[in-house]
mmCIF file of C-alpha atoms in Angstrom:
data_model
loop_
_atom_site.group_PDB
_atom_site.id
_atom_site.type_symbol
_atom_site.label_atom_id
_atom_site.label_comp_id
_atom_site.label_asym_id
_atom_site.label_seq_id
_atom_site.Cartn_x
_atom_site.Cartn_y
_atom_site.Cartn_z
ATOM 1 C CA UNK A 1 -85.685 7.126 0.783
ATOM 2 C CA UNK A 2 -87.837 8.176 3.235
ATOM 3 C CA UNK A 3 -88.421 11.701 5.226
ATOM 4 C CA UNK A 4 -87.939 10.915 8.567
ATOM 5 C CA UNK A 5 -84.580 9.879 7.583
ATOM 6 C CA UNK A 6 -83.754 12.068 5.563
ATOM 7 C CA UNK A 7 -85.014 15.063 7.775
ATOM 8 C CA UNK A 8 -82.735 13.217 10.774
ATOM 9 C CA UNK A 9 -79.739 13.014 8.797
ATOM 10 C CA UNK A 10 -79.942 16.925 8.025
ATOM 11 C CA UNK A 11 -80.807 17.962 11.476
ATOM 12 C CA UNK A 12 -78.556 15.843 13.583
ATOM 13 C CA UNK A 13 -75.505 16.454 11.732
ATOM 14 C CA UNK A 14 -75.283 20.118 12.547
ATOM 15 C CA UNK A 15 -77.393 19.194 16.204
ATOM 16 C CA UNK A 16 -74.247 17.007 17.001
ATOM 17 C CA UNK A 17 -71.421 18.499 15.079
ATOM 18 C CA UNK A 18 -71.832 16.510 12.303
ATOM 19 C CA UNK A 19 -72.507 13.303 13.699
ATOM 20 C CA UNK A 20 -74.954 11.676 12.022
ATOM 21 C CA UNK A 21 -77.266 10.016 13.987
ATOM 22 C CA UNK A 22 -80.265 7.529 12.850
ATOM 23 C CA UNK A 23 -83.904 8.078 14.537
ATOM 24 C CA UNK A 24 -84.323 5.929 17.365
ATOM 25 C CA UNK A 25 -87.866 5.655 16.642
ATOM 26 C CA UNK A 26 -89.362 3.558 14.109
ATOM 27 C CA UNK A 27 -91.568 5.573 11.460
ATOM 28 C CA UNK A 28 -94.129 2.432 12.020
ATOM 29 C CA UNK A 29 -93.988 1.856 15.817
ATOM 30 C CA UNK A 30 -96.666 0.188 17.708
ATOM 31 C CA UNK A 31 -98.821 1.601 19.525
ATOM 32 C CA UNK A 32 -100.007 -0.839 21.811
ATOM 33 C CA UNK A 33 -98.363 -2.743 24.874
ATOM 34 C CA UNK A 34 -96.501 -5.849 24.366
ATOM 35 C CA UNK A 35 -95.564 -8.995 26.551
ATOM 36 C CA UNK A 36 -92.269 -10.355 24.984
ATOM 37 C CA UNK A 37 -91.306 -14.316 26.689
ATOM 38 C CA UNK A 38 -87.859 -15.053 25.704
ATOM 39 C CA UNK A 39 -86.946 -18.671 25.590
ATOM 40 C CA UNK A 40 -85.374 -20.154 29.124
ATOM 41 C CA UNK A 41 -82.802 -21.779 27.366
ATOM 42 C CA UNK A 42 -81.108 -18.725 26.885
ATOM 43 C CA UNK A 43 -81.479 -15.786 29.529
ATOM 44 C CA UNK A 44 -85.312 -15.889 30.985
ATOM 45 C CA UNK A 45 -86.697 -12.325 30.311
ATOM 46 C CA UNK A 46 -90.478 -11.627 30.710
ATOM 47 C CA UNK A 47 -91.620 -7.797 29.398
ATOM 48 C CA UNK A 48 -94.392 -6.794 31.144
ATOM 49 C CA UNK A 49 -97.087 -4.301 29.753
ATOM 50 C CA UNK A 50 -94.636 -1.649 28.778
ATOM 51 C CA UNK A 51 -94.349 1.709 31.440
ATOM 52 C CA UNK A 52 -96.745 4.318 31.182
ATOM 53 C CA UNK A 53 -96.021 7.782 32.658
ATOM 54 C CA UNK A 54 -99.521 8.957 34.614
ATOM 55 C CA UNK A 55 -102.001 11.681 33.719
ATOM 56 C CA UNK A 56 -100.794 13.798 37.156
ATOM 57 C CA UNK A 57 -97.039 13.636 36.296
ATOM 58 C CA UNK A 58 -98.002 14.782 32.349
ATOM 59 C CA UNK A 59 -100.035 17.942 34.651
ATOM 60 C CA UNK A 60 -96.810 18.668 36.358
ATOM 61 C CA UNK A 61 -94.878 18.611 33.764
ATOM 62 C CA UNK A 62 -96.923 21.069 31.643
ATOM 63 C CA UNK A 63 -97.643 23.132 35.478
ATOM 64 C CA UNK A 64 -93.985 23.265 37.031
ATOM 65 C CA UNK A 65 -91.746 22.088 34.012
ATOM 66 C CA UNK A 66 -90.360 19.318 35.477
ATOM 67 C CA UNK A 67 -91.313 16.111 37.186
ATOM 68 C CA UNK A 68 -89.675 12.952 38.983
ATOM 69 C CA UNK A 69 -91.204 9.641 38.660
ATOM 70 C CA UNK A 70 -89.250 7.256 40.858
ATOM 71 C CA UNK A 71 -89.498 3.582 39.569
ATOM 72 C CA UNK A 72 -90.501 4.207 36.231
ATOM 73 C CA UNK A 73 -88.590 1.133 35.279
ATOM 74 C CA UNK A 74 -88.398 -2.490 36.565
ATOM 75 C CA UNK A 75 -85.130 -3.125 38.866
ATOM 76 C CA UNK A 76 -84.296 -6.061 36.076
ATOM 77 C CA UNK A 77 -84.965 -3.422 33.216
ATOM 78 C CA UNK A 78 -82.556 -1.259 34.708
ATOM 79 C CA UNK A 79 -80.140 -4.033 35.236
ATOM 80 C CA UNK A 80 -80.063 -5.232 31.940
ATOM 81 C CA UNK A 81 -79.534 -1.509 30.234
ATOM 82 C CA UNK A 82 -76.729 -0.842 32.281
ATOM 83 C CA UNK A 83 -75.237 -4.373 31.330
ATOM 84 C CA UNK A 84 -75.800 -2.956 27.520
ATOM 85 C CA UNK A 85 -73.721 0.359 28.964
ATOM 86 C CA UNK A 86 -70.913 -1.753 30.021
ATOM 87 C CA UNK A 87 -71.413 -3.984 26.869
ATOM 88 C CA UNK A 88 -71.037 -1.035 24.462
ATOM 89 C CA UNK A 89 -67.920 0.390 26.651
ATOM 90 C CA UNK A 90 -66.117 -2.732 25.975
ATOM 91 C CA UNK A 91 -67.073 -2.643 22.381
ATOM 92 C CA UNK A 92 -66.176 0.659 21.951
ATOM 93 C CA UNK A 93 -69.090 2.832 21.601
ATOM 94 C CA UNK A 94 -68.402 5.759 23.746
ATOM 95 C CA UNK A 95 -66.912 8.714 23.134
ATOM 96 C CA UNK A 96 -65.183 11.029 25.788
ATOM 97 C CA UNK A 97 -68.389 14.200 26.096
ATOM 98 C CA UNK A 98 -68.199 17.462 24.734
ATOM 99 C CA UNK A 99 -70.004 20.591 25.625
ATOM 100 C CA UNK A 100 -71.212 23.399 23.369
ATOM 101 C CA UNK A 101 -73.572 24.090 20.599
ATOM 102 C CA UNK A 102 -72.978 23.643 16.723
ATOM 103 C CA UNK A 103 -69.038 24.769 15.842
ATOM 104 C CA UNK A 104 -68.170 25.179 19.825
ATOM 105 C CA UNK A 105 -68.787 22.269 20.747
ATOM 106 C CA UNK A 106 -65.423 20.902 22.541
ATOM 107 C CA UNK A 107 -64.075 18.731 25.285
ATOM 108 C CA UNK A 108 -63.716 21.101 27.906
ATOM 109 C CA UNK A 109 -62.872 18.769 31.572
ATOM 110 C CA UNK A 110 -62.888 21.641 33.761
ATOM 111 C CA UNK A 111 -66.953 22.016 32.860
ATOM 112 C CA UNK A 112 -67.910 18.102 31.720
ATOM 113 C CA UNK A 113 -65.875 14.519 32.696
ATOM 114 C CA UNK A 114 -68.595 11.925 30.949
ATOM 115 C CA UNK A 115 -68.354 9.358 28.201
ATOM 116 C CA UNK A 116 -71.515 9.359 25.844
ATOM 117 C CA UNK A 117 -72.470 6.760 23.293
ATOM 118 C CA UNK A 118 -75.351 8.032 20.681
ATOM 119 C CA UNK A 119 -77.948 5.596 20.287
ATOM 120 C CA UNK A 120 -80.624 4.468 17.257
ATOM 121 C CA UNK A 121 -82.633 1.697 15.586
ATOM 122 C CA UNK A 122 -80.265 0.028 13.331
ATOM 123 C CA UNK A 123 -77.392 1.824 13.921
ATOM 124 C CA UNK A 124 -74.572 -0.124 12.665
ATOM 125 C CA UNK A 125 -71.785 0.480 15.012
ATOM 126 C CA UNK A 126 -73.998 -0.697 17.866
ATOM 127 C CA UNK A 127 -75.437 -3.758 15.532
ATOM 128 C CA UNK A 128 -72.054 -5.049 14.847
ATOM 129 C CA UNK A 129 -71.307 -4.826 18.802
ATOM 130 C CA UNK A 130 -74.565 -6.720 20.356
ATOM 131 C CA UNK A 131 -76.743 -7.436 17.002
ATOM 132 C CA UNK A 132 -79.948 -7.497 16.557
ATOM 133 C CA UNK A 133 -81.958 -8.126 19.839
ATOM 134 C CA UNK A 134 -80.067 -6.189 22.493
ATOM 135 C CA UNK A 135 -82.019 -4.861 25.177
ATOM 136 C CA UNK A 136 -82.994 -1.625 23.164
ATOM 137 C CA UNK A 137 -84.055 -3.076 20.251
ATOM 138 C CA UNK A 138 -86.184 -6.328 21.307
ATOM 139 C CA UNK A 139 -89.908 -6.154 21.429
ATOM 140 C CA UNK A 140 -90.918 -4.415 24.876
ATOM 141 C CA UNK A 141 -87.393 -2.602 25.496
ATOM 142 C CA UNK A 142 -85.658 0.563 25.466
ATOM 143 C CA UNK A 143 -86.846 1.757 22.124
ATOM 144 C CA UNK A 144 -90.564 1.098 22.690
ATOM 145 C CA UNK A 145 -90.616 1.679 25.653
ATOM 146 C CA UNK A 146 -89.747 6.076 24.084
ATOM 147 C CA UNK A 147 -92.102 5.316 21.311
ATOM 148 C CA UNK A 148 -94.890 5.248 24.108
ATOM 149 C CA UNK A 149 -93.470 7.780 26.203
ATOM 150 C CA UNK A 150 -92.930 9.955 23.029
ATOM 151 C CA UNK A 151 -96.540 10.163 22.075
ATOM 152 C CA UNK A 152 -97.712 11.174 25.872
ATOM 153 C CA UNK A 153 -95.291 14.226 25.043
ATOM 154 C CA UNK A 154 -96.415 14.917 21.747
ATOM 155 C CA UNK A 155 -99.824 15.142 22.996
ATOM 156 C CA UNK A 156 -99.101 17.192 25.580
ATOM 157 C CA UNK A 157 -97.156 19.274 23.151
ATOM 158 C CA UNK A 158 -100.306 19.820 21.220
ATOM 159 C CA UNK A 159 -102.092 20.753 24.082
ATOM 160 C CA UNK A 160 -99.860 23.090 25.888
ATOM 161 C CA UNK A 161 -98.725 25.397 22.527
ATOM 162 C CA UNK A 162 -100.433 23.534 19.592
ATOM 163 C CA UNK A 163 -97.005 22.520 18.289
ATOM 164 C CA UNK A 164 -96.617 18.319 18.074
ATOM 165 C CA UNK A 165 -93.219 16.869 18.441
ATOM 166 C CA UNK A 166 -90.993 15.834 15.608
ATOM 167 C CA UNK A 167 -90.334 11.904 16.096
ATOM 168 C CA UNK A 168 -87.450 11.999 13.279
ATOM 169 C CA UNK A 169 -85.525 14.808 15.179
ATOM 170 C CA UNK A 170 -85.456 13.095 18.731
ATOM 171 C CA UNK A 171 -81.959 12.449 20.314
ATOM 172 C CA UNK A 172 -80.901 9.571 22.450
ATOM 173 C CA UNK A 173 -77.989 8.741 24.099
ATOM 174 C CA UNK A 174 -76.194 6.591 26.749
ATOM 175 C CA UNK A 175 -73.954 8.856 29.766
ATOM 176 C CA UNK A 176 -71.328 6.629 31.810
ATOM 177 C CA UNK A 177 -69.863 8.974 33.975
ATOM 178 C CA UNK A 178 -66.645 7.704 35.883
ATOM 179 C CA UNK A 179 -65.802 8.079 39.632
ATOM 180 C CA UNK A 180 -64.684 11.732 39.794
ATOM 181 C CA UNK A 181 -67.273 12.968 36.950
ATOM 182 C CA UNK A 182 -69.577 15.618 36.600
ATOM 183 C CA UNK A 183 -71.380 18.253 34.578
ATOM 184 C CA UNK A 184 -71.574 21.819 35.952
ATOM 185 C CA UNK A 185 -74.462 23.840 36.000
ATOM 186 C CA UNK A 186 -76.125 24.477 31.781
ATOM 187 C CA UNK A 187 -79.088 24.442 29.758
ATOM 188 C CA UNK A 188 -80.477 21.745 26.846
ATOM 189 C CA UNK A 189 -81.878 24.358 24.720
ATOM 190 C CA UNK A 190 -79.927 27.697 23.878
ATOM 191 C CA UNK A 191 -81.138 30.238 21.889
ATOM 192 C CA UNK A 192 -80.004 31.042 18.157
ATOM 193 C CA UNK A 193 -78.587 27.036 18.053
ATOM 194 C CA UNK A 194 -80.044 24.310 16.591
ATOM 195 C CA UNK A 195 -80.617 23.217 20.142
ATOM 196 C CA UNK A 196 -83.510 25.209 20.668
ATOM 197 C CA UNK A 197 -85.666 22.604 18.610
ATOM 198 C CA UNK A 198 -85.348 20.293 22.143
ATOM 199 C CA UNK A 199 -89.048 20.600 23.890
ATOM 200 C CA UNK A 200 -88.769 17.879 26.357
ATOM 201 C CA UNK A 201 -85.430 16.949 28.237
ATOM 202 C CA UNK A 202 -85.083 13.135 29.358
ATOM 203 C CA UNK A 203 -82.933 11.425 32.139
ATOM 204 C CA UNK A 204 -83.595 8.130 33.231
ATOM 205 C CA UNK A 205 -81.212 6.344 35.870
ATOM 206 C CA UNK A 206 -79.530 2.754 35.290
ATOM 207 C CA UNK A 207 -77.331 2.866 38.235
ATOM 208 C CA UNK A 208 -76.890 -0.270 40.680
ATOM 209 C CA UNK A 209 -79.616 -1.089 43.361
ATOM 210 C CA UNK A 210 -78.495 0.196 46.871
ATOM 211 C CA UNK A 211 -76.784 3.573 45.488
ATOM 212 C CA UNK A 212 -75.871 5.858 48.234
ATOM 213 C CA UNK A 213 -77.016 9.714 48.082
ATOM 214 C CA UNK A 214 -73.893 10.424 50.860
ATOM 215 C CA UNK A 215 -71.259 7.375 49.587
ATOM 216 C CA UNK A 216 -72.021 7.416 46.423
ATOM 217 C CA UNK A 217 -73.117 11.176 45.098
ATOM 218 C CA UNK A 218 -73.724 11.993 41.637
ATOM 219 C CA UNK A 219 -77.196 13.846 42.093
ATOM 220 C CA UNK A 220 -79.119 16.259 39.532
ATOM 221 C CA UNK A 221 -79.209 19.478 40.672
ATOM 222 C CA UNK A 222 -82.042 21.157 38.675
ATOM 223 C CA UNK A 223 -82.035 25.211 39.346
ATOM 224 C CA UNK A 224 -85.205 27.512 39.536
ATOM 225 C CA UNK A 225 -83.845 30.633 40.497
ATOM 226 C CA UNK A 226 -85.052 32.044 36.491
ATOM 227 C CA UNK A 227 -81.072 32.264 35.269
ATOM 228 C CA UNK A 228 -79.775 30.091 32.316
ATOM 229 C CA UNK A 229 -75.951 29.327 32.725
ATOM 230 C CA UNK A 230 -75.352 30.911 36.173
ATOM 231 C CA UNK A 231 -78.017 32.757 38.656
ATOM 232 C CA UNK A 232 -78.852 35.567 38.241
ATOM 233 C CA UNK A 233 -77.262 38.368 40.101
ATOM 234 C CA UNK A 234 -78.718 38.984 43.664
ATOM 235 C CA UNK A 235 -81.414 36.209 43.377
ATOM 236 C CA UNK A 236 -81.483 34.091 46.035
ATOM 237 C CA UNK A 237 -79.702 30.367 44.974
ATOM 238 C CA UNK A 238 -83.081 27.958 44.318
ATOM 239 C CA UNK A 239 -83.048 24.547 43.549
ATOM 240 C CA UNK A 240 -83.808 20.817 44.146
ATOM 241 C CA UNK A 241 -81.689 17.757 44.403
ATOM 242 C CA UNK A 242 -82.341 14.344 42.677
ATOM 243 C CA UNK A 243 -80.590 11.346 43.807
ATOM 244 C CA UNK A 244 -80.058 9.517 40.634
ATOM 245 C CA UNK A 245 -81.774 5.759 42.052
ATOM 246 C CA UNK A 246 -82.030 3.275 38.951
ATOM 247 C CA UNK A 247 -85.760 3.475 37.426
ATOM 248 C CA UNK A 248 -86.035 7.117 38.404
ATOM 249 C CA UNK A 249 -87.337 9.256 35.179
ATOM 250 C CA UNK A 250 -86.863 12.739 34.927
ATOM 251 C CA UNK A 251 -88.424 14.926 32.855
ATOM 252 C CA UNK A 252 -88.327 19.193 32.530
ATOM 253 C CA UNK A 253 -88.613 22.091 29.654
ATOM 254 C CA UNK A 254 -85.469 22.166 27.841
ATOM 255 C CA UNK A 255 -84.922 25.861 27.508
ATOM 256 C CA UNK A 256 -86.374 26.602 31.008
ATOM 257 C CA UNK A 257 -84.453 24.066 33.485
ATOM 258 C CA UNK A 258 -80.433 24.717 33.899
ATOM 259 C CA UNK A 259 -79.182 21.627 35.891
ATOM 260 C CA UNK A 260 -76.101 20.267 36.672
ATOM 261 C CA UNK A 261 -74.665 16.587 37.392
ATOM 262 C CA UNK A 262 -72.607 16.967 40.725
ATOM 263 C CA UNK A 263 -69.675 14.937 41.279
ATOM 264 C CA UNK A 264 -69.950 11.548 41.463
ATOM 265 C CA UNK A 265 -68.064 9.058 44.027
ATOM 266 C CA UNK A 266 -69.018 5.757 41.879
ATOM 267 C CA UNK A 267 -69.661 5.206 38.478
ATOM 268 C CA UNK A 268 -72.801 6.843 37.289
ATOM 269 C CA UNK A 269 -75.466 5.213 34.543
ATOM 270 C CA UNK A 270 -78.113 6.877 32.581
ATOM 271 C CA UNK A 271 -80.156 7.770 29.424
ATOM 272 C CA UNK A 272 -80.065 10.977 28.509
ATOM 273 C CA UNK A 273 -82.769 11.758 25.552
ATOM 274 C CA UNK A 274 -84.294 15.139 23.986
ATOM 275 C CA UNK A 275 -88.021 15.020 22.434
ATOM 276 C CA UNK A 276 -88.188 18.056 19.679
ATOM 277 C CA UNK A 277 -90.170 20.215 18.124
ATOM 278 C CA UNK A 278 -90.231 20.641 14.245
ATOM 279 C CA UNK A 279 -88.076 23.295 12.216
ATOM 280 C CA UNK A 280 -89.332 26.436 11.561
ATOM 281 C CA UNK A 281 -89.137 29.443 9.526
ATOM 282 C CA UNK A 282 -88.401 31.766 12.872
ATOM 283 C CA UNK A 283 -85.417 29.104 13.753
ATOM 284 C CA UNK A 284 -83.778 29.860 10.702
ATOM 285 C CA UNK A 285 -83.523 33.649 10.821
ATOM 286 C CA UNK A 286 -82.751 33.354 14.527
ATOM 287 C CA UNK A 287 -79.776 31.074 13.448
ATOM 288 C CA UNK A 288 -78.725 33.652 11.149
ATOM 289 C CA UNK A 289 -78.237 36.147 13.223
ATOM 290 C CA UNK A 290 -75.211 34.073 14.826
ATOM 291 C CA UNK A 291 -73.528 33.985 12.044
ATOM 292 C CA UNK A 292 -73.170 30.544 10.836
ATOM 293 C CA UNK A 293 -74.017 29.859 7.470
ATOM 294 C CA UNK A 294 -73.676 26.335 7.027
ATOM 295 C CA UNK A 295 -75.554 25.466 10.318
ATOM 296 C CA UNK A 296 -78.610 28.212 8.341
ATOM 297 C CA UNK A 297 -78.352 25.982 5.170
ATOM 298 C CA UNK A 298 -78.804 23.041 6.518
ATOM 299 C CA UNK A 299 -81.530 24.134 9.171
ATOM 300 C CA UNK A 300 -83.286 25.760 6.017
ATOM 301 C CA UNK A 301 -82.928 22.232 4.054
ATOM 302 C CA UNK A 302 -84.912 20.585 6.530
ATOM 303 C CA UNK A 303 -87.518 23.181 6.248
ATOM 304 C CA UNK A 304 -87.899 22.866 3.161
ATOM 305 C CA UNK A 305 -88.587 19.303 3.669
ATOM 306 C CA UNK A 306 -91.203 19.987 5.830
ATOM 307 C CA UNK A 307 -93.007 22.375 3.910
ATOM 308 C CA UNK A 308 -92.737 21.522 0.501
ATOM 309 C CA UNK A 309 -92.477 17.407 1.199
ATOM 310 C CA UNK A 310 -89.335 15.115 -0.253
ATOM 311 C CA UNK A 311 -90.933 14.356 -3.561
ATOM 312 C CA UNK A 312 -91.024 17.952 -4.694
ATOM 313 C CA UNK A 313 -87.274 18.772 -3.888
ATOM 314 C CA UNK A 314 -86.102 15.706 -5.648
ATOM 315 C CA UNK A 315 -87.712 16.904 -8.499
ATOM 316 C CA UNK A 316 -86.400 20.403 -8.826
#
């Protein structure tokens, strides 16, 4: 059995309420670009060298904590993942959204109206709906396509507070969000929750070509007034709208961006993904003092797998 698994099981089940969710990267990815020709005889797909995100964005990033690449993705790339939405709709996948951290997490509609379907290498619910060469998993999609972005981050990581990324504990997800939907105003990453492993927050738009900022709505709204849930009192309202135009990535500092989704007058398509940090020592006191003992011995689990390695607690 291997770590990375076993560290994702741990940390995802108490990260999602107990879901247990597989890591979407693979332990041996590959590290260089790909060009993947599928046959014509079926549905003609040519992956190009695979998207890289530039050196200036990575500086804004790291400089203003967020940054907006528009076109980050091919107009057929986008197609075809949104065609995988729909796809694992039908089959489904999704799941009506929550909101909340750990044990209060619930369906709340007066905060969140979204459908969300968790997504994975080899996760069996989604094999059993599309197989084995969907869009995500085929050489040159989704999934390594975030194995390349992924190690831009963890470098950056590195560089900015000399903490790398933990690949196993990354979270991925597909948002459909209906006509009518939204998401008001949160954070990714709050403190004294497992959530505050998330470093890196990731959007990326799938929505149809020709969407309409005034017909069809739907933008990000990402706050920097320096408030978490709500602004602060008797600070100015500050913040930036981001029409949500299929191949736009978005990236920002989980614990330092609240944003909202604002509501939408067509149906809305995107990948939502966290890059995170490893477990710490720190993160498991800090859990403690909520109050939650299970979430605290199962955070402390995967530290121990971390510092003392898999071989030596299957030994004890």
């Amino acid at each position: 059995m291997k770590f990375s698994w076993i560290l994702s099981l741990l940390v995802y089940a108490f990260i999602n309420n107990g879901a247990v969710i597989e890591a979407f990267i693979s332990p041996q990815y590959v590290r260089k670009l790909r060009v993947n020709v599928l046959s014509s005889t079926s549905q003609l797909k040519v992956a190009t060298a695979s998207p890289q995100i530039a050196q200036a964005d990575l500086a804004s990033l790291s400089e203003k904590g967020y940054v907006v690449i528009p076109n980050f993705l091919s107009r057929d790339l986008v197609d075809d993942l949104r065609d995988d939405i729909l796809n694992l709709r039908r089959g489904g996948a999704f799941r009506e959204a929550k909101i909340g951290q750990d044990s209060t997490n619930e369906l709340n509609k007066n905060i969140r109206i979204a459908e969300t379907c968790f997504l994975g290498r080899n996760r069996a619910e989604l094999l059993k709906i599309n197989g084995e060469n969907s869009i995500r998993d085929r050489s040159g999609g989704l999934y390594d396509i975030l194995d390349n972005l992924y190690d831009r981050l963890s470098d950056l990581s590195m560089k900015d507070s000399a903490i790398p990324l933990d690949r196993s504990l990354n979270e991925l997800l597909y948002a459909y969000y209906p006509e009518g939907g939204f998401y008001r105003r949160h954070r990714d990453a709050i403190p004294n929750s497992a959530s505050v492993l998330r470093k890196y927050s990731l959007l990326l738009y799938l929505n149809r070509d020709g969407w309409s900022p005034d017909k069809d709505a739907g933008q990000l709204r990402m706050h920097l007034d320096g408030g978490g849930d709500e602004c602060p009192t008797g600070v100015q309202p500050n913040f930036i709208d981001i029409d949500p135009l299929g191949g736009t990535l978005v990236l920002f500092k989980s614990e330092a961006v609240p944003h909202e989704v604002l509501d939408t007058m067509s149906e809305r398509f995107a990948l939502v993904g966290w890059f995170n940090r490893p477990v710490s020592a720190s993160d498991i006191v800090n859990l403690g003092e909520g109050g939650n003992l299970v979430q605290v011995g199962m955070m402390a689990v995967a530290l121990a797998l971390v510092t003392v390695g898999v071989s030596t607690i299957l030994s004890l």
